[in-house]
Short mmCIF file of C-alpha atoms in Angstrom, two decimals:
data_model
loop_
_atom_site.label_atom_id
_atom_site.label_comp_id
_atom_site.label_asym_id
_atom_site.label_seq_id
_atom_site.Cartn_x
_atom_site.Cartn_y
_atom_site.Cartn_z
CA MET A 401 -5.72 -8.33 -14.09
CA VAL A 402 -6.24 -5.80 -11.33
CA LEU A 403 -4.37 -2.75 -10.07
CA MET A 404 -2.91 -3.43 -6.62
CA PHE A 405 -1.14 -0.86 -4.45
CA LEU A 406 1.33 -2.50 -2.09
CA THR A 407 2.82 -0.87 1.00
CA GLY A 408 4.64 -3.75 2.73
CA ASP A 409 6.60 -6.92 2.07
CA GLY A 410 4.82 -7.56 -1.23
CA MET A 411 6.87 -4.72 -2.70
CA ARG A 412 10.12 -5.36 -4.58
CA GLY A 413 12.73 -6.86 -2.27
CA GLY A 414 10.14 -7.96 0.30
CA ALA A 415 9.57 -11.48 1.58
CA LEU A 416 6.09 -11.70 0.01
CA HIS A 417 7.07 -10.31 -3.39
CA ARG A 418 7.56 -13.83 -4.74
CA HIS A 419 3.76 -14.25 -4.66
CA ILE A 420 3.37 -11.62 -7.39
CA GLU A 421 6.56 -12.40 -9.29
CA GLY A 422 5.96 -11.58 -12.95
CA ALA A 423 3.22 -9.02 -12.21
CA GLU A 424 3.77 -5.78 -14.11
CA PHE A 425 5.42 -3.15 -11.89
CA LEU A 426 3.85 0.21 -12.78
CA GLY A 427 6.02 2.28 -10.48
CA ALA A 428 6.21 3.91 -7.09
CA ARG A 429 3.12 5.84 -6.04
CA ARG A 430 1.91 7.82 -3.06
CA THR A 431 -1.59 7.79 -1.70
CA LEU A 432 -3.48 11.02 -1.56
CA PRO A 433 -3.02 12.49 1.95
CA ARG A 434 -6.17 10.75 3.20
CA TYR A 435 -4.62 7.95 5.24
CA ARG A 436 -2.89 7.15 8.52
CA PHE A 437 -0.36 4.32 8.37
CA TYR A 438 -0.09 1.62 11.04
CA SER A 439 2.30 -1.19 11.90
CA ILE A 440 0.54 -4.46 12.68
CA ARG A 441 2.70 -6.42 15.17
CA ASP A 442 5.70 -4.87 13.39
CA GLU A 443 5.09 -7.43 10.61
CA PHE A 444 2.61 -5.79 8.22
CA PRO A 445 1.63 -2.20 7.43
CA ALA A 446 -1.95 -1.01 7.06
CA LEU A 447 -3.49 2.12 5.59
CA HIS A 448 -6.41 3.65 7.49
CA PRO A 449 -8.63 6.20 5.70
CA VAL A 450 -9.27 9.38 7.70
CA GLY A 451 -11.20 12.60 7.12
CA ASP A 452 -8.52 14.86 8.60
CA GLY A 453 -4.86 14.47 9.51
CA GLY A 454 -3.98 12.10 6.70
CA CYS A 455 -0.55 11.61 5.13
CA ALA A 456 0.66 10.61 1.67
CA ILE A 457 2.06 7.09 2.00
CA LEU A 458 4.62 5.65 -0.41
CA GLY A 459 4.11 2.22 -1.99
CA GLU A 460 4.27 0.40 -5.31
CA LEU A 461 1.59 -0.09 -7.95
CA TYR A 462 1.27 -3.36 -9.87
CA GLN A 463 -0.94 -4.87 -12.55
CA VAL A 464 -1.55 -8.28 -10.96
CA PRO A 465 -3.17 -11.41 -12.44
CA MET A 466 -6.05 -12.70 -10.30
CA PRO A 467 -4.35 -16.01 -9.32
CA ALA A 468 -1.28 -14.12 -8.06
CA LEU A 469 -3.48 -11.64 -6.18
CA HIS A 470 -5.29 -14.55 -4.53
CA GLY A 471 -1.95 -15.98 -3.38
CA LEU A 472 -0.85 -12.65 -1.95
CA LEU A 473 -4.15 -11.94 -0.17
CA ALA A 474 -4.08 -15.39 1.45
CA ARG A 475 -0.99 -14.23 3.38
CA GLU A 476 -2.46 -11.00 4.71
CA PRO A 477 -3.26 -10.85 8.45
CA ALA A 478 -6.79 -10.82 9.84
CA GLU A 479 -6.39 -7.16 10.89
CA LEU A 480 -6.42 -6.06 7.23
CA GLU A 481 -9.06 -6.05 4.51
CA LEU A 482 -9.07 -5.33 0.79
CA SER A 483 -10.42 -1.94 -0.23
CA ILE A 484 -10.05 0.84 -2.81
CA VAL A 485 -7.16 3.25 -2.24
CA ALA A 486 -6.86 6.73 -3.77
CA LEU A 487 -3.44 7.45 -5.26
CA ALA A 488 -1.84 10.63 -6.47
CA PRO A 489 -1.41 10.19 -10.24
CA GLY A 490 2.05 9.51 -11.66
CA ASP A 491 5.08 8.51 -9.64
CA PRO A 492 6.20 10.48 -6.56
CA ALA A 493 9.17 11.98 -8.41
CA GLY A 494 6.99 13.01 -11.36
CA SER A 495 9.10 11.03 -13.83
CA SER A 496 6.25 8.96 -15.24
CA ALA A 497 3.13 10.29 -16.83
CA ALA A 498 -0.09 10.47 -14.86
CA PRO A 499 -3.08 8.68 -16.35
CA ASP A 500 -5.33 10.39 -18.89
CA GLY A 501 -2.89 13.23 -19.46
CA ALA A 502 -3.22 14.61 -15.92
CA THR A 503 -0.23 16.16 -14.22
CA ALA A 504 1.23 14.24 -11.27
CA GLY A 505 -0.20 15.70 -8.07
CA GLU A 506 -2.80 17.70 -9.99
CA THR A 507 -5.88 18.57 -7.94
CA GLY A 508 -8.85 16.44 -8.90
CA ALA A 509 -6.72 13.86 -10.73
CA VAL A 510 -7.00 10.59 -8.77
CA GLU A 511 -5.85 7.08 -9.58
CA LEU A 512 -7.80 4.28 -7.85
CA SER A 513 -6.39 0.87 -6.98
CA PHE A 514 -7.04 -2.05 -4.69
CA GLY A 515 -4.99 -1.92 -1.49
CA MET A 516 -4.99 -3.31 2.02
CA ILE A 517 -6.47 -1.18 4.78
CA LEU A 518 -6.94 -1.62 8.49
CA ARG A 519 -10.11 -3.67 9.10
CA ARG A 520 -12.97 -1.58 10.52
CA GLY A 521 -12.76 -1.35 14.29
CA GLU A 522 -9.05 -2.19 14.52
CA GLU A 523 -8.06 1.48 14.86
CA THR A 524 -10.02 1.76 18.13
CA ARG A 525 -8.17 -1.14 19.78
CA GLY A 526 -5.10 1.05 20.37
CA ARG A 527 -2.67 -1.80 19.81
CA HIS A 528 -1.24 -0.77 16.44
CA GLU A 529 1.56 1.76 16.21
CA ASP A 530 0.84 4.82 14.06
CA ILE A 531 3.85 5.12 11.74
CA SER A 532 2.38 7.75 9.41
CA HIS A 533 5.27 10.14 10.11
CA CYS A 534 7.61 7.68 8.34
CA GLY A 535 5.75 8.01 5.03
CA GLY A 536 6.19 4.35 4.07
CA TRP A 537 7.12 0.86 5.22
CA ARG A 538 10.71 0.91 3.96
CA ALA A 539 11.39 4.21 5.72
CA TYR A 540 9.86 2.85 8.94
CA ARG A 541 12.06 -0.24 8.77
CA GLY A 542 15.15 1.71 7.68
CA LEU A 543 15.39 -0.15 4.37
CA ALA A 544 16.74 1.31 1.15
CA ALA A 545 14.54 1.26 -1.94
CA PRO A 546 15.49 -1.45 -4.43
CA PRO A 547 17.23 -0.36 -7.64
CA ALA A 548 15.03 1.33 -10.26
CA VAL A 549 13.50 -0.99 -12.83
#
């Protein structure tokens, strides 16, 4: 089992969610404000780590069995790669406890997870739309969040 932070159609209600059906949903999370967020062909989102000018991006955190993760990763586009993503602890609304007794949003408290980022060099091609101002894939696409679990 691995922690996987999803920001696109692998999230609840998305077309790729069936590939992780049965994985434990740990809740909504936001990244630390260390990322820009891009739309790849308006089909997939991608996080891009930055030193300055980052935003907190909303997604979902799952505990995923390796076979399910393999199935999900096989459907990711070539412009993305698997990496480690830094998340703000606890859920964005602060309704679930942060790990190790930390307070959600507490300075220095970081939760790490696997996540998909823009492959190195892709950001310089200038062909991906920066959608960081939207704060998440559902907001960019104008989709409502699925009902709480």
